[in-house]
PDB file of C-alpha atoms in Angstrom:
ATOM      1  CA  LYS A   1       4.513 -54.784 -48.464  1.00  0.00           C
ATOM      2  CA  GLN A   2       2.646 -56.284 -45.531  1.00  0.00           C
ATOM      3  CA  GLU A   3      -0.409 -54.382 -44.270  1.00  0.00           C
ATOM      4  CA  VAL A   4      -2.189 -55.366 -41.050  1.00  0.00           C
ATOM      5  CA  THR A   5      -5.702 -54.209 -40.209  1.00  0.00           C
ATOM      6  CA  GLN A   6      -7.589 -54.690 -36.961  1.00  0.00           C
ATOM      7  CA  ILE A   7     -11.326 -54.532 -36.481  1.00  0.00           C
ATOM      8  CA  PRO A   8     -12.970 -53.144 -34.453  1.00  0.00           C
ATOM      9  CA  ALA A   9     -10.869 -50.127 -33.485  1.00  0.00           C
ATOM     10  CA  ALA A  10     -12.638 -49.997 -30.135  1.00  0.00           C
ATOM     11  CA  LEU A  11     -14.898 -52.308 -28.175  1.00  0.00           C
ATOM     12  CA  SER A  12     -16.708 -51.958 -24.857  1.00  0.00           C
ATOM     13  CA  VAL A  13     -18.430 -54.965 -23.316  1.00  0.00           C
ATOM     14  CA  PRO A  14     -19.783 -55.976 -19.893  1.00  0.00           C
ATOM     15  CA  GLU A  15     -17.659 -58.160 -17.684  1.00  0.00           C
ATOM     16  CA  GLY A  16     -18.085 -61.894 -18.237  1.00  0.00           C
ATOM     17  CA  GLU A  17     -18.718 -61.791 -21.970  1.00  0.00           C
ATOM     18  CA  ASN A  18     -16.741 -63.786 -24.490  1.00  0.00           C
ATOM     19  CA  LEU A  19     -15.342 -61.670 -27.298  1.00  0.00           C
ATOM     20  CA  VAL A  20     -13.434 -61.885 -30.552  1.00  0.00           C
ATOM     21  CA  LEU A  21     -10.884 -59.443 -31.914  1.00  0.00           C
ATOM     22  CA  ASN A  22     -10.087 -59.588 -35.606  1.00  0.00           C
ATOM     23  CA  CYS A  23      -6.877 -59.092 -37.541  1.00  0.00           C
ATOM     24  CA  SER A  24      -6.295 -59.309 -41.279  1.00  0.00           C
ATOM     25  CA  PHE A  25      -3.045 -59.205 -43.227  1.00  0.00           C
ATOM     26  CA  THR A  26      -2.278 -58.831 -46.902  1.00  0.00           C
ATOM     27  CA  ASP A  27       0.831 -60.985 -47.357  1.00  0.00           C
ATOM     28  CA  SER A  28       0.225 -64.647 -46.539  1.00  0.00           C
ATOM     29  CA  ALA A  29       3.986 -65.335 -46.562  1.00  0.00           C
ATOM     30  CA  ILE A  30       4.311 -64.566 -42.879  1.00  0.00           C
ATOM     31  CA  TYR A  31       6.624 -66.473 -40.569  1.00  0.00           C
ATOM     32  CA  ASN A  32       4.365 -66.086 -37.587  1.00  0.00           C
ATOM     33  CA  LEU A  33       1.651 -63.912 -36.109  1.00  0.00           C
ATOM     34  CA  GLN A  34       1.932 -62.436 -32.667  1.00  0.00           C
ATOM     35  CA  TRP A  35      -0.727 -60.891 -30.415  1.00  0.00           C
ATOM     36  CA  PHE A  36       0.271 -58.273 -27.867  1.00  0.00           C
ATOM     37  CA  ARG A  37      -1.375 -56.314 -25.124  1.00  0.00           C
ATOM     38  CA  GLN A  38      -0.462 -52.662 -24.532  1.00  0.00           C
ATOM     39  CA  ASP A  39      -1.476 -50.819 -21.389  1.00  0.00           C
ATOM     40  CA  PRO A  40      -1.449 -46.982 -21.399  1.00  0.00           C
ATOM     41  CA  GLY A  41       2.090 -45.599 -21.270  1.00  0.00           C
ATOM     42  CA  LYS A  42       3.568 -49.067 -21.195  1.00  0.00           C
ATOM     43  CA  GLY A  43       5.379 -51.425 -23.505  1.00  0.00           C
ATOM     44  CA  LEU A  44       3.979 -54.391 -25.360  1.00  0.00           C
ATOM     45  CA  THR A  45       3.312 -57.640 -23.554  1.00  0.00           C
ATOM     46  CA  SER A  46       3.427 -60.723 -25.765  1.00  0.00           C
ATOM     47  CA  LEU A  47       0.276 -62.822 -25.381  1.00  0.00           C
ATOM     48  CA  LEU A  48       0.444 -65.516 -28.037  1.00  0.00           C
ATOM     49  CA  LEU A  49       2.557 -66.410 -31.065  1.00  0.00           C
ATOM     50  CA  ILE A  50       1.252 -68.629 -33.839  1.00  0.00           C
ATOM     51  CA  GLN A  51       3.793 -70.027 -36.254  1.00  0.00           C
ATOM     52  CA  SER A  52       2.886 -70.088 -39.941  1.00  0.00           C
ATOM     53  CA  SER A  53       2.492 -73.877 -39.810  1.00  0.00           C
ATOM     54  CA  GLN A  54       0.032 -73.722 -36.908  1.00  0.00           C
ATOM     55  CA  ARG A  55      -3.697 -73.033 -36.804  1.00  0.00           C
ATOM     56  CA  GLU A  56      -4.129 -71.881 -33.223  1.00  0.00           C
ATOM     57  CA  GLN A  57      -2.547 -71.305 -29.847  1.00  0.00           C
ATOM     58  CA  THR A  58      -4.101 -71.157 -26.402  1.00  0.00           C
ATOM     59  CA  SER A  59      -3.018 -69.566 -23.160  1.00  0.00           C
ATOM     60  CA  GLY A  60      -5.467 -69.543 -20.273  1.00  0.00           C
ATOM     61  CA  ARG A  61      -8.588 -67.632 -21.329  1.00  0.00           C
ATOM     62  CA  LEU A  62      -7.007 -66.574 -24.624  1.00  0.00           C
ATOM     63  CA  ASN A  63      -7.154 -68.449 -27.900  1.00  0.00           C
ATOM     64  CA  ALA A  64      -5.652 -67.178 -31.135  1.00  0.00           C
ATOM     65  CA  SER A  65      -6.275 -68.667 -34.556  1.00  0.00           C
ATOM     66  CA  LEU A  66      -4.506 -68.208 -37.862  1.00  0.00           C
ATOM     67  CA  ASP A  67      -5.849 -68.785 -41.374  1.00  0.00           C
ATOM     68  CA  LYS A  68      -3.069 -67.917 -43.814  1.00  0.00           C
ATOM     69  CA  SER A  69      -5.152 -68.652 -46.896  1.00  0.00           C
ATOM     70  CA  SER A  70      -7.684 -65.971 -46.008  1.00  0.00           C
ATOM     71  CA  GLY A  71      -5.158 -63.665 -44.367  1.00  0.00           C
ATOM     72  CA  ARG A  72      -6.952 -63.609 -41.031  1.00  0.00           C
ATOM     73  CA  SER A  73      -6.289 -64.133 -37.362  1.00  0.00           C
ATOM     74  CA  THR A  74      -8.642 -63.877 -34.406  1.00  0.00           C
ATOM     75  CA  LEU A  75      -8.055 -63.472 -30.700  1.00  0.00           C
ATOM     76  CA  TYR A  76     -10.786 -64.993 -28.557  1.00  0.00           C
ATOM     77  CA  ILE A  77     -11.049 -63.855 -24.948  1.00  0.00           C
ATOM     78  CA  ALA A  78     -13.258 -65.984 -22.724  1.00  0.00           C
ATOM     79  CA  ALA A  79     -15.075 -64.717 -19.635  1.00  0.00           C
ATOM     80  CA  SER A  80     -13.708 -61.186 -19.919  1.00  0.00           C
ATOM     81  CA  GLN A  81     -12.599 -59.317 -16.785  1.00  0.00           C
ATOM     82  CA  PRO A  82     -12.017 -55.607 -16.089  1.00  0.00           C
ATOM     83  CA  GLY A  83      -8.284 -56.347 -15.933  1.00  0.00           C
ATOM     84  CA  ASP A  84      -8.435 -57.316 -19.606  1.00  0.00           C
ATOM     85  CA  SER A  85      -8.999 -53.661 -20.499  1.00  0.00           C
ATOM     86  CA  ALA A  86      -6.116 -52.612 -22.748  1.00  0.00           C
ATOM     87  CA  THR A  87      -5.202 -52.150 -26.394  1.00  0.00           C
ATOM     88  CA  TYR A  88      -4.640 -55.422 -28.235  1.00  0.00           C
ATOM     89  CA  LEU A  89      -2.199 -55.424 -31.123  1.00  0.00           C
ATOM     90  CA  CYS A  90      -1.763 -57.967 -33.856  1.00  0.00           C
ATOM     91  CA  ALA A  91       1.577 -58.187 -35.674  1.00  0.00           C
ATOM     92  CA  GLY A  92       2.668 -60.217 -38.681  1.00  0.00           C
ATOM     93  CA  GLY A  93       6.222 -61.489 -38.583  1.00  0.00           C
ATOM     94  CA  GLY A  94       8.435 -61.507 -41.634  1.00  0.00           C
ATOM     95  CA  ALA A  95      12.028 -62.653 -41.698  1.00  0.00           C
ATOM     96  CA  ASP A  96      12.832 -59.987 -39.163  1.00  0.00           C
ATOM     97  CA  GLY A  97      10.642 -57.089 -38.197  1.00  0.00           C
ATOM     98  CA  LEU A  98       7.000 -57.227 -37.197  1.00  0.00           C
ATOM     99  CA  THR A  99       4.285 -55.298 -39.017  1.00  0.00           C
ATOM    100  CA  PHE A 100       1.647 -54.059 -36.598  1.00  0.00           C
ATOM    101  CA  GLY A 101      -1.994 -53.173 -36.853  1.00  0.00           C
ATOM    102  CA  LYS A 102      -3.376 -50.073 -35.119  1.00  0.00           C
ATOM    103  CA  GLY A 103      -4.921 -52.184 -32.406  1.00  0.00           C
ATOM    104  CA  THR A 104      -8.303 -52.709 -30.786  1.00  0.00           C
ATOM    105  CA  HIS A 105      -8.937 -50.610 -27.688  1.00  0.00           C
ATOM    106  CA  LEU A 106     -10.890 -52.885 -25.347  1.00  0.00           C
ATOM    107  CA  ILE A 107     -12.862 -51.755 -22.310  1.00  0.00           C
ATOM    108  CA  ILE A 108     -14.452 -54.314 -20.012  1.00  0.00           C
ATOM    109  CA  GLN A 109     -17.175 -52.725 -17.918  1.00  0.00           C
ATOM    110  CA  PRO A 110     -17.399 -53.993 -14.307  1.00  0.00           C
TER     111      PRO A 110
ATOM    112  CA  GLU B   1      10.865 -63.548 -15.470  1.00  0.00           C
ATOM    113  CA  PRO B   2      13.640 -61.978 -17.582  1.00  0.00           C
ATOM    114  CA  GLU B   3      12.693 -58.719 -19.237  1.00  0.00           C
ATOM    115  CA  VAL B   4      13.977 -56.125 -21.662  1.00  0.00           C
ATOM    116  CA  THR B   5      14.921 -52.892 -19.913  1.00  0.00           C
ATOM    117  CA  GLN B   6      15.178 -49.468 -21.522  1.00  0.00           C
ATOM    118  CA  THR B   7      16.685 -46.218 -20.289  1.00  0.00           C
ATOM    119  CA  PRO B   8      15.824 -43.448 -19.926  1.00  0.00           C
ATOM    120  CA  SER B   9      12.046 -43.734 -19.649  1.00  0.00           C
ATOM    121  CA  HIS B  10      11.692 -40.166 -20.915  1.00  0.00           C
ATOM    122  CA  GLN B  11      14.194 -38.057 -22.863  1.00  0.00           C
ATOM    123  CA  VAL B  12      13.709 -34.396 -23.729  1.00  0.00           C
ATOM    124  CA  THR B  13      16.105 -32.966 -26.292  1.00  0.00           C
ATOM    125  CA  GLN B  14      16.484 -29.803 -28.326  1.00  0.00           C
ATOM    126  CA  MET B  15      16.013 -30.134 -32.066  1.00  0.00           C
ATOM    127  CA  GLY B  16      19.316 -30.753 -33.810  1.00  0.00           C
ATOM    128  CA  GLN B  17      20.909 -32.531 -30.872  1.00  0.00           C
ATOM    129  CA  GLU B  18      21.996 -36.149 -30.825  1.00  0.00           C
ATOM    130  CA  VAL B  19      20.338 -38.703 -28.550  1.00  0.00           C
ATOM    131  CA  ILE B  20      21.260 -42.232 -27.546  1.00  0.00           C
ATOM    132  CA  LEU B  21      18.548 -44.583 -26.372  1.00  0.00           C
ATOM    133  CA  ARG B  22      19.699 -47.581 -24.393  1.00  0.00           C
ATOM    134  CA  CYS B  23      18.384 -51.108 -24.083  1.00  0.00           C
ATOM    135  CA  VAL B  24      19.432 -54.213 -22.201  1.00  0.00           C
ATOM    136  CA  PRO B  25      17.929 -57.220 -24.012  1.00  0.00           C
ATOM    137  CA  ILE B  26      17.160 -60.526 -22.324  1.00  0.00           C
ATOM    138  CA  SER B  27      20.512 -62.120 -21.615  1.00  0.00           C
ATOM    139  CA  ASN B  28      20.383 -65.255 -23.796  1.00  0.00           C
ATOM    140  CA  HIS B  29      18.662 -63.577 -26.753  1.00  0.00           C
ATOM    141  CA  LEU B  30      20.550 -63.063 -29.999  1.00  0.00           C
ATOM    142  CA  TYR B  31      18.095 -61.042 -32.086  1.00  0.00           C
ATOM    143  CA  PHE B  32      17.476 -57.385 -31.292  1.00  0.00           C
ATOM    144  CA  TYR B  33      15.057 -54.815 -32.654  1.00  0.00           C
ATOM    145  CA  TRP B  34      14.054 -51.172 -32.454  1.00  0.00           C
ATOM    146  CA  TYR B  35      10.519 -49.943 -33.140  1.00  0.00           C
ATOM    147  CA  ARG B  36       8.860 -46.582 -32.744  1.00  0.00           C
ATOM    148  CA  GLN B  37       5.297 -45.463 -32.090  1.00  0.00           C
ATOM    149  CA  ILE B  38       4.307 -41.909 -32.873  1.00  0.00           C
ATOM    150  CA  LEU B  39       1.420 -40.812 -30.649  1.00  0.00           C
ATOM    151  CA  GLY B  40      -1.844 -42.241 -31.919  1.00  0.00           C
ATOM    152  CA  GLN B  41      -0.209 -44.242 -34.704  1.00  0.00           C
ATOM    153  CA  LYS B  42       0.910 -47.799 -35.327  1.00  0.00           C
ATOM    154  CA  VAL B  43       4.039 -49.349 -33.920  1.00  0.00           C
ATOM    155  CA  GLU B  44       6.585 -49.203 -36.761  1.00  0.00           C
ATOM    156  CA  PHE B  45       9.611 -51.401 -37.326  1.00  0.00           C
ATOM    157  CA  LEU B  46      12.942 -49.565 -37.567  1.00  0.00           C
ATOM    158  CA  VAL B  47      15.769 -52.104 -37.562  1.00  0.00           C
ATOM    159  CA  SER B  48      16.781 -55.629 -36.633  1.00  0.00           C
ATOM    160  CA  PHE B  49      20.256 -56.673 -35.497  1.00  0.00           C
ATOM    161  CA  TYR B  50      21.902 -60.073 -35.329  1.00  0.00           C
ATOM    162  CA  ASN B  51      25.481 -61.267 -35.049  1.00  0.00           C
ATOM    163  CA  ASN B  52      26.763 -57.721 -34.656  1.00  0.00           C
ATOM    164  CA  GLU B  53      25.242 -56.387 -37.816  1.00  0.00           C
ATOM    165  CA  ILE B  54      21.999 -54.993 -39.162  1.00  0.00           C
ATOM    166  CA  SER B  55      19.902 -57.762 -40.737  1.00  0.00           C
ATOM    167  CA  GLU B  56      16.984 -55.637 -41.904  1.00  0.00           C
ATOM    168  CA  LYS B  57      15.958 -51.988 -41.769  1.00  0.00           C
ATOM    169  CA  SER B  58      12.875 -50.065 -42.780  1.00  0.00           C
ATOM    170  CA  GLU B  59      12.736 -46.963 -44.948  1.00  0.00           C
ATOM    171  CA  ILE B  60      12.391 -44.936 -41.751  1.00  0.00           C
ATOM    172  CA  PHE B  61      15.876 -46.008 -40.654  1.00  0.00           C
ATOM    173  CA  ASP B  62      17.919 -43.584 -42.745  1.00  0.00           C
ATOM    174  CA  ASP B  63      21.407 -42.148 -42.250  1.00  0.00           C
ATOM    175  CA  GLN B  64      20.179 -40.205 -39.242  1.00  0.00           C
ATOM    176  CA  PHE B  65      19.906 -43.446 -37.289  1.00  0.00           C
ATOM    177  CA  SER B  66      22.484 -45.976 -36.163  1.00  0.00           C
ATOM    178  CA  VAL B  67      22.564 -48.959 -33.835  1.00  0.00           C
ATOM    179  CA  GLU B  68      25.335 -50.502 -31.836  1.00  0.00           C
ATOM    180  CA  ARG B  69      25.993 -53.302 -29.403  1.00  0.00           C
ATOM    181  CA  PRO B  70      28.910 -51.731 -27.540  1.00  0.00           C
ATOM    182  CA  ASP B  71      29.354 -54.614 -25.110  1.00  0.00           C
ATOM    183  CA  GLY B  72      27.814 -57.967 -24.241  1.00  0.00           C
ATOM    184  CA  SER B  73      24.690 -56.546 -22.661  1.00  0.00           C
ATOM    185  CA  ASN B  74      23.682 -53.185 -24.138  1.00  0.00           C
ATOM    186  CA  PHE B  75      21.999 -52.362 -27.451  1.00  0.00           C
ATOM    187  CA  THR B  76      21.734 -48.696 -28.404  1.00  0.00           C
ATOM    188  CA  LEU B  77      19.892 -46.540 -30.917  1.00  0.00           C
ATOM    189  CA  LYS B  78      21.534 -43.246 -31.846  1.00  0.00           C
ATOM    190  CA  ILE B  79      19.604 -40.483 -33.557  1.00  0.00           C
ATOM    191  CA  ARG B  80      21.762 -37.702 -34.984  1.00  0.00           C
ATOM    192  CA  SER B  81      20.509 -34.168 -35.557  1.00  0.00           C
ATOM    193  CA  THR B  82      17.042 -34.814 -34.159  1.00  0.00           C
ATOM    194  CA  LYS B  83      13.946 -33.367 -35.795  1.00  0.00           C
ATOM    195  CA  LEU B  84      10.553 -32.506 -34.328  1.00  0.00           C
ATOM    196  CA  GLU B  85       9.033 -35.481 -36.130  1.00  0.00           C
ATOM    197  CA  ASP B  86      11.369 -37.851 -34.276  1.00  0.00           C
ATOM    198  CA  SER B  87       9.209 -37.352 -31.185  1.00  0.00           C
ATOM    199  CA  ALA B  88       7.769 -40.777 -30.423  1.00  0.00           C
ATOM    200  CA  MET B  89       7.915 -43.752 -28.089  1.00  0.00           C
ATOM    201  CA  TYR B  90      10.874 -45.961 -29.003  1.00  0.00           C
ATOM    202  CA  PHE B  91      10.673 -49.641 -28.126  1.00  0.00           C
ATOM    203  CA  CYS B  92      13.495 -52.157 -27.969  1.00  0.00           C
ATOM    204  CA  ALA B  93      12.744 -55.858 -28.385  1.00  0.00           C
ATOM    205  CA  SER B  94      14.690 -59.095 -28.316  1.00  0.00           C
ATOM    206  CA  ARG B  95      13.988 -62.733 -29.046  1.00  0.00           C
ATOM    207  CA  GLY B  96      15.613 -66.110 -28.776  1.00  0.00           C
ATOM    208  CA  THR B  97      16.607 -68.424 -31.615  1.00  0.00           C
ATOM    209  CA  GLY B  98      13.834 -70.016 -33.708  1.00  0.00           C
ATOM    210  CA  ASN B  99      10.691 -68.764 -35.452  1.00  0.00           C
ATOM    211  CA  ASP B 100       8.615 -70.066 -32.540  1.00  0.00           C
ATOM    212  CA  GLN B 101      10.193 -67.507 -30.224  1.00  0.00           C
ATOM    213  CA  PRO B 102       8.192 -64.325 -29.575  1.00  0.00           C
ATOM    214  CA  GLN B 103       9.699 -60.885 -29.507  1.00  0.00           C
ATOM    215  CA  HIS B 104       9.787 -59.427 -26.001  1.00  0.00           C
ATOM    216  CA  PHE B 105       9.453 -55.672 -25.682  1.00  0.00           C
ATOM    217  CA  GLY B 106      10.730 -53.158 -23.184  1.00  0.00           C
ATOM    218  CA  ASP B 107       8.558 -50.413 -21.681  1.00  0.00           C
ATOM    219  CA  GLY B 108       9.953 -47.882 -24.142  1.00  0.00           C
ATOM    220  CA  THR B 109      11.636 -44.489 -24.073  1.00  0.00           C
ATOM    221  CA  ARG B 110       9.434 -41.501 -24.705  1.00  0.00           C
ATOM    222  CA  LEU B 111      11.486 -39.074 -26.807  1.00  0.00           C
ATOM    223  CA  SER B 112      10.324 -35.480 -26.929  1.00  0.00           C
ATOM    224  CA  ILE B 113      12.053 -33.100 -29.335  1.00  0.00           C
ATOM    225  CA  LEU B 114      11.590 -29.403 -28.583  1.00  0.00           C
TER     226      LEU B 114
END
């Protein structure tokens, strides 16, 4: 059974810093790995999807990497802004449903 | 940009009653999902649906739950005889064809069982 863990659980950094969020998974037989953002009381916004055959994906200031052999993914956020404050969720995709981590609660201080 | 819409945003129901949560997936998507998130816990997969049938379900999705696509646009989750522990945020998601397609989530329905 797939287990997904995210470290750290919470992170607070000054605006402008570059930061890395970590995700680890136990079953390397994933189809893809997806990063989401969740704002309080809201749904999940898809940020990036990395297919199992890929190593990384980029979208604007976000870069996500995937290392299946070590069971790890990272989300790199460049030049952080207060609007980046949210909970970031990592999810491993099987044939159908996603298995989620608990998330990293990120606060960017103005 | 197309989005997944869910109604109602908040549902309050007495324990033992039946509830139906409604979702309108993105129009050209063929894969549909329900997830739930109990307050303070992880988002958990419930069920996936493709070609008018369930393709996968978790151990949470027992006989109390059912899903249906009653027409060409709606996708519903029915919970029979609700229990206090069914209180959670329920998310619907959909995706297009291909493993490179992300799942897109709705804003959820907050279900409160009294």
